[in-house]
Amino acid sequence: MGGVVVEDSSTTNENCLSCSNGTTITTPLNLDVGDPLLFEPYWKKMGDKCRVVIEGNDFMSYGFDPKSVCSFIHPELKDAIKRIHCLVGNAVIDDKYIVVGTGSTQLFQASWFALSPSDSSNPINVISAAPYYSAYPDAAGFLRSGIYHWGGDAKLYDKDEPYIEIVTSPNNPDGTIRGPVVRSKSEGKLVHDFAYYWPQYTPITHKADHDVMLFTFSKCTGHAGSRIGWAIVKDIEVAKKMTHFLYLSSVGASKESQIRAAKILGVLCDSYQNLGSQPFFEYGKCLMRERWEKLREVFEKSNVFTLAKYPKAYCKFTNETSETYPGRGASRTKQSVT
Amino acid sequence: MGGVVVEDSSTTNENCLSCSNGTTITTPLNLDVGDPLLFEPYWKKMGDKCRVVIEGNDFMSYGFDPKSVCSFIHPELKDAIKRIHCLVGNAVIDDKYIVVGTGSTQLFQASWFALSPSDSSNPINVISAAPYYSAYPDAAGFLRSGIYHWGGDAKLYDKDEPYIEIVTSPNNPDGTIRGPVVRSKSEGKLVHDFAYYWPQYTPITHKADHDVMLFTFSKCTGHAGSRIGWAIVKDIEVAKKMTHFLYLSSVGASKESQIRAAKILGVLCDSYQNLGSQPFFEYGKCLMRERWEKLREVFEKSNVFTLAKYPKAYCKFTNETSETYPGRGASRTKQSVT
């Protein structure tokens, strides 16, 4: 099973899906990296509503706000994050703590650090059900940490040791809707990676309400270059420990990116109040559906691969029944390829 | 010996140096954290020259540039970094690689990762001569890495094991000019932290030309909230390994911050070409000298503390002889304090 990048690559001319005789993929698909430039035209069309102006003396401070559990977060970003989750209804955010990081990549490492036992002499096992996001094992292992290490496929986990299970839903790379899979007597903690739990990718079936939930600006709106992610955290001590990780690893996240993310998320929410604007998620969903239909057409003509099918569900946000259109998808081999 | 924050704290009313009878510090100085808001009025005065305008569809890509060793760096930032080092003459940059990170905090960790032996079963010792920057031991130790760990005071290092010595010059917290101190038969590598090697803090006596040199936007211009640092690296494999660390820990650094850093560094360089502008480093140096003279006056009246004295040197950039005005300074106790 392999991931298929359906994110836009028009600027690079890589990942070009070219078929002859209806069956042969002549250029390899890049299975590892995708740039979410798909939504760029929407933000261009929004014109000066999205413009951010930064003066020479703005945001010079490190930004410690002793009143906030996460001392680096810009209050405007915090408000924008609350507003978008209230609009979409994909996560319970009341009475929770918001922690901002340099993308969700930094945040999932912060969550592993925060959830690991402080008194253990052995690293805790970080696990996820296969197929999992290819960055998890590398991120868990590259520093050979004594606090956490990669423990493999959650479906095969049978150690009598504590673990942290990452639940990615919709999953990267295969787009499946997931819950935890480990049933063990050992102490387990969960991190929910909701990078793709937005209406353009999947029906919003419920308000998620877990201990640690990760979201990222790059998948929500497509602004990957900003490197902004956020965690919604139930327990204050976990939020404080995550903040401590972010302080030690980079003294927080860029203020320019934070203020820009606040602006873009605000314009996104406004698009549901201004009748003249095209609502973002409807635009995004339309685009994703179109891409997937085109891709499906190509795959249907193929003698080698088929695309995975995703079940339909009722989306409480769009008020319609639809299927998941993952940022990346799964293909299966019809016959052996030499 | 303790560090004294002389960076501006006017917005917080913390660190207030209040004296009665000319001798008593009634409010403790914050010795750990300083916000470099000292230079804010300069950037405000520069007005729209420093303004950065970001459109909704700018910088959406992750920014992989396969032609660049550091695939996340914005070409305009790379050019601005080259320009400022050419102007100031504080570092040899020709035929070297530039790696950008989320502040120099992320970069010194990237350098330790890159310089550690890949085949060793023991973590390499990261050391620095005391008094050292308080973030080094925490950053080296918080993940209990099997690749590097904190090895303590470089002046006391006598292990028959490889090491990485961090040479911070001018030093944080005491402002001294430093070189490597370890004389050992073991294999040692050097990281030069030049956060404060800028003309407002110290005379520029030579173009530094070392294997790994770290600089940070926050200390150069005072823009700490942007979290932008850069490394100048001699060896391509070290630059690649540092980039790999940055990819795994946060998929690079904010594009918004990078473009803003490019703008501000450009305006700084322009201030030496436009006769109407006040040159930045002269402004900064004037301010630092003024602050130090005031502080020295207070300390001279004190029966408890004295301020360290710094030797004078000829600055090739300003063409005058002057002393170091560190971002933080050292005080000594005249008598025991109960």
XYZ file of C-alpha atoms in Angstrom:
676
model
C 0.000 0.000 0.000
C 1.380 3.392 -0.912
C 0.347 6.993 -0.276
C -0.683 9.094 -3.233
C -0.062 12.802 -3.034
C -3.059 14.616 -4.437
C -1.931 17.958 -3.145
C -1.191 20.472 -5.857
C 2.242 20.438 -7.429
C 1.672 22.841 -10.280
C 4.647 25.008 -9.398
C 7.168 22.199 -9.438
C 5.988 19.954 -12.265
C 6.840 17.028 -10.029
C 4.336 14.268 -9.228
C 2.884 14.555 -12.716
C 0.316 11.809 -13.322
C 0.716 10.997 -16.961
C -0.967 7.999 -18.578
C -0.507 6.281 -21.903
C -2.823 3.455 -23.023
C -4.869 4.290 -19.933
C -2.746 2.079 -17.731
C 0.795 3.248 -17.112
C 2.034 5.806 -14.602
C 5.006 7.183 -16.490
C 6.260 9.595 -13.802
C 6.625 8.371 -10.230
C 4.387 9.967 -7.629
C 6.217 11.583 -4.744
C 4.912 9.549 -1.835
C 6.689 11.331 0.950
C 6.250 15.081 0.600
C 3.342 17.169 -0.638
C 2.972 20.912 -0.763
C -0.592 22.037 -0.034
C -0.715 24.730 -2.733
C -4.175 23.541 -3.714
C -5.890 26.369 -1.819
C -3.618 29.176 -3.013
C -6.098 30.565 -5.605
C -8.743 31.002 -2.883
C -6.469 33.142 -0.722
C -5.343 35.129 -3.750
C -8.973 35.843 -4.609
C -9.632 37.132 -1.082
C -7.267 40.023 -1.866
C -6.618 42.697 0.724
C -8.888 41.089 3.343
C -6.011 38.709 4.066
C -3.224 41.264 3.901
C -1.011 41.476 6.970
C 1.101 44.595 7.491
C 4.018 44.343 9.934
C 5.841 47.467 11.062
C 9.538 47.525 11.922
C 8.908 47.712 15.663
C 6.115 45.097 15.859
C 6.498 41.819 17.756
C 10.052 42.408 18.979
C 9.484 40.810 22.369
C 9.977 37.122 23.114
C 6.366 37.433 24.159
C 6.308 35.977 27.607
C 2.854 36.433 29.015
C 3.055 35.196 32.580
C -0.746 34.988 32.742
C -0.875 32.421 29.945
C 0.059 28.760 30.433
C 1.678 28.929 26.986
C 3.621 32.145 27.343
C 4.442 32.451 23.617
C 0.953 32.449 22.176
C -0.335 35.678 20.642
C -3.747 36.538 22.173
C -5.184 37.186 18.689
C -4.168 33.710 17.536
C -5.676 32.172 20.653
C -8.984 33.942 19.925
C -8.905 32.930 16.239
C -8.307 29.270 17.158
C -11.255 29.335 19.563
C -13.406 30.980 16.913
C -12.664 28.462 14.153
C -13.290 25.440 16.362
C -16.582 26.995 17.473
C -17.516 27.568 13.819
C -16.550 24.104 12.564
C -17.543 22.132 15.647
C -14.652 19.669 15.285
C -13.236 19.997 18.813
C -14.313 20.910 22.320
C -12.169 23.882 23.276
C -13.912 25.344 26.343
C -11.964 25.015 29.581
C -8.920 23.698 27.712
C -5.406 25.079 27.185
C -4.015 26.081 23.805
C -0.316 25.556 23.118
C 1.225 26.957 19.917
C 4.254 25.432 18.191
C 6.424 25.611 15.070
C 4.070 23.333 13.142
C 2.475 20.188 14.501
C 5.808 18.408 13.936
C 7.242 20.266 16.914
C 4.013 19.792 18.856
C 3.771 16.023 18.607
C 7.304 15.813 20.005
C 6.267 18.221 22.788
C 3.283 15.990 23.569
C 5.459 12.867 23.820
C 7.800 14.730 26.177
C 4.886 15.945 28.301
C 3.137 12.578 28.527
C 6.203 10.494 29.328
C 6.715 9.491 32.960
C 9.283 11.718 34.635
C 10.556 8.980 36.931
C 11.174 6.170 34.465
C 14.625 4.925 33.558
C 13.341 3.524 30.244
C 11.980 5.497 27.308
C 8.226 5.245 26.776
C 7.009 3.549 23.574
C 5.482 5.874 20.990
C 3.252 3.807 18.709
C 0.689 4.270 15.945
C -1.364 1.874 13.842
C 0.212 1.102 10.449
C 0.165 2.659 7.933
C 1.338 5.671 9.943
C 2.727 9.093 9.051
C 6.332 8.526 7.982
C 7.627 11.389 10.182
C 6.606 9.733 13.489
C 9.341 7.068 13.710
C 12.089 9.481 12.627
C 10.920 12.217 15.023
C 10.719 9.749 17.909
C 14.125 8.265 17.199
C 16.518 10.828 15.743
C 17.877 12.039 19.098
C 17.947 8.558 20.677
C 16.013 10.027 23.590
C 15.951 8.294 26.947
C 12.443 9.697 27.459
C 10.581 8.319 24.429
C 11.370 6.092 21.475
C 9.540 4.592 18.531
C 7.637 1.450 19.456
C 6.191 0.479 16.068
C 2.737 -0.578 14.901
C 0.091 -0.012 17.592
C -1.926 -2.961 16.249
C 0.913 -5.311 17.175
C 1.722 -3.725 20.568
C 1.921 -6.405 23.254
C 4.585 -5.115 25.651
C 3.876 -4.903 29.355
C 5.173 -1.323 29.338
C 3.637 2.166 29.237
C 2.973 3.635 25.793
C 1.762 6.724 23.962
C -0.543 5.896 21.062
C -0.881 8.473 18.283
C -4.322 8.328 16.736
C -4.326 10.109 13.384
C -7.810 10.680 12.018
C -8.345 11.047 9.097
C -5.161 9.062 8.859
C -2.052 10.141 7.011
C -1.349 8.481 4.572
C -4.482 6.422 3.910
C -7.338 8.738 4.964
C -9.131 6.215 7.195
C -11.152 7.344 10.212
C -9.505 5.978 13.325
C -9.753 5.464 17.046
C -7.253 3.925 19.456
C -6.424 0.282 18.729
C -4.335 -0.809 21.724
C -6.150 -2.876 24.308
C -3.560 -3.480 26.977
C -3.265 -3.677 30.732
C -0.267 -1.362 30.523
C -0.701 2.340 31.121
C -1.431 4.026 27.814
C -1.834 7.666 26.879
C -3.321 9.060 23.697
C -2.355 11.876 21.362
C -4.969 12.669 18.712
C -3.462 14.091 15.541
C -6.346 15.906 13.835
C -4.362 17.590 11.056
C -6.982 16.479 8.511
C -10.140 16.760 10.676
C -11.466 19.714 8.673
C -14.584 19.838 6.454
C -12.743 19.912 3.096
C -11.195 16.521 3.852
C -13.833 14.628 5.838
C -17.348 14.864 7.319
C -17.328 16.530 10.763
C -19.274 13.893 12.657
C -18.662 15.062 16.238
C -16.854 17.509 18.498
C -13.689 15.667 19.460
C -12.978 15.835 23.175
C -9.663 14.161 24.018
C -6.769 14.892 26.378
C -4.321 16.110 23.712
C -5.524 17.118 20.234
C -3.173 18.460 17.550
C -4.114 20.727 14.655
C -2.020 22.473 12.038
C -2.456 25.663 10.029
C -0.830 23.996 7.004
C -3.637 21.466 6.564
C -6.502 23.676 7.764
C -5.913 26.504 5.271
C -2.864 25.341 3.279
C -0.341 27.782 4.786
C 2.493 25.296 5.307
C 5.287 27.875 5.102
C 4.089 29.569 8.298
C 4.970 26.534 10.447
C 2.116 27.076 12.903
C 0.433 24.262 14.780
C -1.628 24.192 17.935
C -2.513 21.693 20.615
C -5.737 21.689 22.618
C -4.892 20.218 25.995
C -7.159 19.177 28.858
C -4.675 19.001 31.728
C -2.806 22.132 32.817
C 0.308 20.204 33.826
C 0.554 18.588 30.372
C 0.110 22.020 28.734
C 2.847 23.458 30.965
C 5.207 20.592 30.182
C 4.577 20.970 26.442
C 5.318 24.695 26.756
C 8.533 23.840 28.593
C 9.572 21.597 25.674
C 8.848 24.403 23.188
C 10.803 26.864 25.297
C 13.838 24.585 25.479
C 13.764 23.623 21.820
C 13.137 27.012 20.169
C 11.869 29.597 22.729
C 8.413 29.386 21.165
C 7.088 30.059 17.672
C 7.339 33.008 15.269
C 5.164 36.000 16.180
C 4.846 37.041 12.518
C 3.439 33.638 11.616
C 1.115 33.690 14.619
C -0.385 37.060 13.709
C -0.758 35.973 10.101
C -2.443 32.703 11.101
C -4.822 34.752 13.276
C -5.660 36.954 10.286
C -6.228 34.083 7.831
C -8.316 32.059 10.302
C -10.354 35.213 10.976
C -10.998 35.771 7.245
C -11.956 32.099 6.950
C -14.543 32.497 9.728
C -15.742 35.783 8.189
C -16.404 33.946 4.901
C -19.359 32.311 6.682
C -20.806 35.650 7.731
C -20.257 37.749 4.588
C -22.764 36.737 1.942
C -20.480 38.057 -0.817
C -17.625 35.698 0.083
C -17.236 32.119 -1.028
C -17.051 30.013 2.153
C -13.595 28.435 2.398
C -14.406 24.874 3.392
C -17.056 24.517 0.646
C -14.471 25.751 -1.868
C -11.878 23.347 -0.473
C -14.242 20.393 -0.435
C -15.301 21.039 -4.027
C -11.657 21.099 -5.077
C -10.785 17.930 -3.162
C -13.813 16.096 -4.581
C -12.893 17.180 -8.111
C -9.307 16.030 -7.700
C -10.360 12.701 -6.259
C -12.867 12.099 -9.069
C -10.183 12.788 -11.662
C -7.743 10.522 -9.865
C -10.362 7.791 -9.538
C -11.050 8.008 -13.265
C -7.369 7.477 -14.016
C -7.101 4.595 -11.578
C -10.243 2.932 -12.941
C -8.572 2.679 -16.327
C -5.496 1.186 -14.696
C -4.747 -2.514 -14.782
C -2.219 -2.109 -11.999
C -3.687 0.036 -9.186
C -7.042 0.742 -7.576
C -7.842 3.599 -5.203
C -9.207 2.914 -1.762
C -12.925 3.674 -1.153
C -13.979 5.690 1.869
C -17.319 5.250 3.666
C -19.825 8.101 3.612
C -20.970 9.995 6.718
C -23.191 12.925 7.586
C -21.237 16.145 8.140
C -22.712 18.326 10.872
C -20.869 21.343 9.489
C -21.925 21.193 5.822
C -25.230 19.417 6.583
C -24.701 16.855 3.850
C -23.617 13.261 3.552
C -20.278 12.831 1.854
C -17.141 10.747 1.834
C -13.611 11.513 3.023
C -11.322 13.211 0.479
C -7.945 12.726 2.132
C -4.972 15.008 1.555
C -3.200 11.788 0.731
C -4.841 8.563 -0.317
C -4.212 4.866 -0.502
C -3.735 2.817 -3.630
C -3.738 -0.944 -3.926
C -2.000 -3.118 -6.458
C -4.301 -5.088 -8.765
C -1.421 -7.217 -10.006
C 2.244 -7.582 -9.236
C 4.419 -4.869 -10.725
C 7.916 -5.728 -11.852
C 29.095 35.992 39.942
C 25.705 36.859 38.522
C 24.429 38.175 35.209
C 22.783 41.585 35.116
C 20.092 42.172 32.529
C 20.595 45.597 31.040
C 18.196 44.972 28.214
C 15.190 47.256 28.286
C 12.249 46.241 30.433
C 10.166 49.379 30.236
C 7.040 47.552 29.135
C 6.996 45.128 32.034
C 8.188 47.179 34.992
C 10.164 44.138 36.046
C 13.909 44.253 36.733
C 13.529 47.757 38.184
C 16.809 48.941 39.667
C 15.757 50.977 42.662
C 18.255 52.336 45.192
C 17.885 53.926 48.607
C 20.894 55.420 50.432
C 22.805 54.745 47.222
C 23.569 51.191 48.270
C 20.636 48.796 48.277
C 19.049 46.965 45.360
C 15.464 46.771 46.569
C 14.011 44.832 43.638
C 15.808 41.718 42.451
C 17.208 41.799 38.928
C 15.890 39.095 36.649
C 19.078 37.197 35.873
C 17.666 34.627 33.518
C 15.517 36.295 30.869
C 15.847 39.645 29.123
C 13.727 41.114 26.360
C 15.775 43.138 23.867
C 13.270 45.986 23.497
C 16.116 48.488 23.754
C 16.231 49.023 19.984
C 12.465 49.330 19.454
C 12.462 53.157 19.137
C 15.003 52.948 16.292
C 12.829 50.633 14.223
C 9.744 52.712 14.972
C 11.570 55.797 13.718
C 12.457 54.055 10.453
C 8.731 54.022 9.631
C 7.505 52.556 6.381
C 11.011 51.591 5.223
C 10.706 48.563 7.493
C 7.108 47.726 6.681
C 6.458 44.193 5.471
C 3.220 43.444 3.625
C 2.170 39.804 3.364
C -0.659 38.796 1.054
C -3.022 35.908 1.770
C -1.396 33.637 -0.801
C 2.253 34.442 -0.002
C 4.669 31.841 1.391
C 2.213 28.937 1.457
C 4.767 26.359 0.388
C 6.967 24.398 2.788
C 9.686 25.955 0.688
C 11.818 23.060 -0.355
C 14.474 24.320 -2.699
C 16.324 21.253 -3.868
C 19.181 23.441 -5.114
C 19.897 24.750 -1.615
C 21.686 22.699 1.060
C 19.243 24.251 3.559
C 16.008 23.749 1.683
C 13.953 26.040 3.962
C 15.915 29.242 3.619
C 14.286 32.125 1.759
C 16.683 33.387 -0.959
C 16.104 36.999 0.159
C 17.151 36.149 3.712
C 20.242 34.364 2.451
C 21.219 37.472 0.461
C 20.531 39.791 3.417
C 22.692 37.652 5.733
C 25.555 37.750 3.231
C 25.138 41.510 2.886
C 25.215 42.273 6.608
C 28.296 40.155 7.265
C 30.048 41.851 4.347
C 29.091 45.264 5.781
C 30.117 44.528 9.382
C 33.094 42.295 8.634
C 32.452 40.036 11.616
C 32.464 36.709 9.768
C 33.877 35.118 6.640
C 30.854 33.994 4.659
C 32.242 33.300 1.175
C 32.185 29.645 0.139
C 30.221 28.710 3.259
C 26.704 27.331 3.778
C 23.929 29.228 5.555
C 21.403 27.268 7.614
C 18.341 29.055 9.039
C 16.560 27.958 12.219
C 13.847 28.931 14.694
C 16.245 31.098 16.692
C 19.790 30.152 17.606
C 18.351 27.949 20.386
C 17.215 25.476 17.752
C 20.448 25.931 15.824
C 22.875 25.116 18.630
C 20.993 21.852 19.149
C 21.191 21.212 15.388
C 24.949 21.814 15.508
C 25.443 19.346 18.376
C 23.442 16.751 16.430
C 25.477 17.390 13.272
C 28.874 17.279 14.985
C 28.281 14.190 17.075
C 29.807 10.927 15.807
C 27.174 8.799 14.090
C 28.762 5.509 15.124
C 29.230 6.066 18.853
C 27.253 4.206 21.485
C 27.890 6.987 24.032
C 26.609 10.551 23.884
C 29.227 13.185 23.093
C 30.035 15.742 25.819
C 28.779 19.270 25.141
C 30.835 21.679 27.235
C 31.409 25.407 27.665
C 33.620 27.483 29.968
C 31.801 28.729 33.084
C 29.985 31.044 33.447
C 27.998 29.764 30.465
C 24.594 30.591 29.005
C 22.039 28.944 31.276
C 20.118 27.437 28.321
C 22.995 25.176 27.201
C 22.799 22.512 29.946
C 18.986 22.324 29.786
C 18.953 22.141 25.981
C 21.625 19.429 25.982
C 19.884 17.390 28.646
C 16.109 17.730 28.490
C 15.562 14.823 26.076
C 18.196 12.602 27.669
C 19.669 12.115 24.201
C 21.935 9.191 23.454
C 23.729 11.420 20.908
C 24.841 14.350 23.077
C 24.649 15.317 26.727
C 25.843 18.147 28.941
C 29.461 17.712 30.033
C 29.893 20.780 32.242
C 32.598 23.428 32.500
C 35.042 23.296 29.570
C 37.830 24.628 31.829
C 37.600 21.482 33.939
C 37.231 19.004 31.062
C 39.660 16.129 31.457
C 37.813 13.125 30.011
C 39.467 10.952 27.403
C 36.313 11.233 25.267
C 35.208 13.309 22.277
C 33.580 16.650 23.031
C 31.898 19.675 21.471
C 33.027 22.954 23.014
C 30.715 25.952 22.687
C 32.701 29.163 22.524
C 30.438 32.148 23.231
C 32.064 35.455 22.448
C 31.231 38.020 23.740
C 30.118 35.621 26.419
C 26.598 35.353 27.813
C 26.279 36.190 30.697
C 29.561 37.969 31.506
C 30.519 39.682 28.221
C 34.109 38.410 28.091
C 35.874 37.821 24.782
C 36.648 34.148 24.477
C 38.412 31.438 22.553
C 38.418 27.672 23.079
C 39.851 26.584 26.440
C 40.093 22.806 26.174
C 43.540 21.438 25.508
C 42.998 17.715 25.232
C 44.213 14.755 23.246
C 40.589 13.742 22.745
C 38.819 14.684 19.549
C 37.143 18.045 20.042
C 34.857 20.078 17.813
C 33.936 23.719 18.185
C 30.700 25.673 17.876
C 31.143 29.446 17.984
C 28.097 31.235 19.364
C 28.435 34.806 18.071
C 25.027 36.103 19.208
C 26.691 39.233 20.619
C 29.485 39.712 18.037
C 27.909 42.886 16.632
C 29.267 46.452 16.804
C 26.758 47.752 19.392
C 28.034 45.235 21.924
C 31.745 44.854 21.203
C 34.579 46.035 18.931
C 34.727 44.039 15.693
C 38.376 43.060 15.786
C 38.458 40.439 13.025
C 36.454 38.425 10.519
C 35.703 35.211 12.366
C 36.374 32.130 10.273
C 35.359 28.961 12.113
C 33.707 25.688 11.165
C 30.294 26.461 12.727
C 29.303 30.029 13.655
C 25.892 30.917 15.092
C 24.154 34.285 14.853
C 20.680 35.407 15.870
C 18.338 38.097 14.610
C 17.179 38.779 18.193
C 20.569 40.071 19.321
C 21.640 41.645 16.019
C 18.602 43.936 15.655
C 16.488 43.148 18.736
C 13.722 41.219 16.937
C 13.441 38.343 19.407
C 9.794 37.539 18.630
C 10.695 36.484 15.087
C 12.712 33.452 16.302
C 15.219 33.616 13.456
C 18.801 32.437 13.785
C 21.383 31.411 11.229
C 24.477 29.259 11.150
C 27.443 29.818 8.856
C 28.929 26.401 8.192
C 32.157 25.435 6.450
C 31.513 21.755 5.731
C 28.637 20.762 3.449
C 27.978 17.506 5.316
C 27.611 19.369 8.634
C 25.239 21.871 6.975
C 23.186 18.988 5.544
C 23.020 17.223 8.902
C 21.934 20.443 10.643
C 19.219 20.885 8.008
C 18.116 17.296 8.635
C 17.760 18.084 12.362
C 15.679 21.176 11.563
C 13.489 19.194 9.193
C 12.832 16.485 11.781
C 12.204 18.890 14.645
C 9.985 21.502 12.944
C 10.164 21.209 9.125
C 12.188 24.424 9.007
C 11.507 27.979 10.157
C 8.679 30.457 9.533
C 8.672 32.047 6.080
C 6.993 35.207 7.408
C 9.788 35.705 9.917
C 12.418 34.993 7.289
C 11.076 37.601 4.875
C 10.778 40.108 7.693
C 14.329 39.438 8.883
C 15.489 39.959 5.275
C 13.680 43.312 5.193
C 15.016 44.565 8.528
C 18.589 43.453 7.804
C 18.313 45.189 4.421
C 17.128 48.448 6.020
C 19.987 48.172 8.520
C 22.515 47.865 5.672
C 20.804 50.708 3.802
C 21.267 52.954 6.876
C 24.987 53.003 5.969
C 24.310 54.150 2.424
C 21.552 56.725 2.954
C 23.036 59.887 4.409
C 19.657 60.869 5.903
C 19.406 57.733 8.057
C 20.952 57.229 11.454
C 23.214 54.186 11.141
C 21.846 51.379 13.322
C 24.972 50.091 15.031
C 26.110 53.592 16.024
C 22.650 54.196 17.522
C 22.791 50.854 19.315
C 26.285 51.399 20.618
C 25.399 54.844 21.925
C 22.433 53.373 23.763
C 24.434 50.492 25.219
C 27.227 52.844 26.364
C 24.678 55.173 27.994
C 22.981 52.289 29.817
C 26.299 50.908 31.020
C 27.462 54.307 32.258
C 24.233 54.736 34.242
C 24.534 51.237 35.661
C 28.187 51.792 36.524
C 27.240 54.992 38.360
C 24.705 53.097 40.477
C 27.149 50.295 41.193
C 29.936 52.733 42.132
C 27.733 54.063 44.923
C 27.059 50.530 46.086
C 28.789 48.994 49.077
C 27.721 45.544 47.972
C 28.395 45.076 44.242
C 30.886 46.205 41.627
C 30.520 45.851 37.867
C 33.116 43.993 35.840
C 35.449 46.078 33.635
C 36.012 45.140 30.012
C 39.260 45.777 28.100
C 39.234 48.230 25.204
C 39.932 47.259 21.593
C 40.000 48.875 18.159
C 36.824 48.242 16.182
C 37.452 47.827 12.463
C 33.816 48.608 11.740
C 33.394 51.876 13.669
C 37.071 52.836 13.361
C 37.341 53.706 17.034
C 38.697 52.173 20.191
C 36.023 51.217 22.668
C 35.096 48.654 25.281
C 32.530 45.836 25.216
C 28.987 46.764 26.276
C 27.486 43.328 26.809
C 23.787 42.579 26.521
C 24.266 41.112 29.965
C 27.061 41.911 32.381
C 28.871 40.546 35.364
C 28.687 41.887 38.886
C 30.898 40.982 41.809
C 30.130 41.104 45.497
C 32.145 43.606 47.521
C 31.020 42.108 50.796
C 28.977 39.097 51.851
C 25.242 39.579 51.469
C 22.930 37.923 53.950
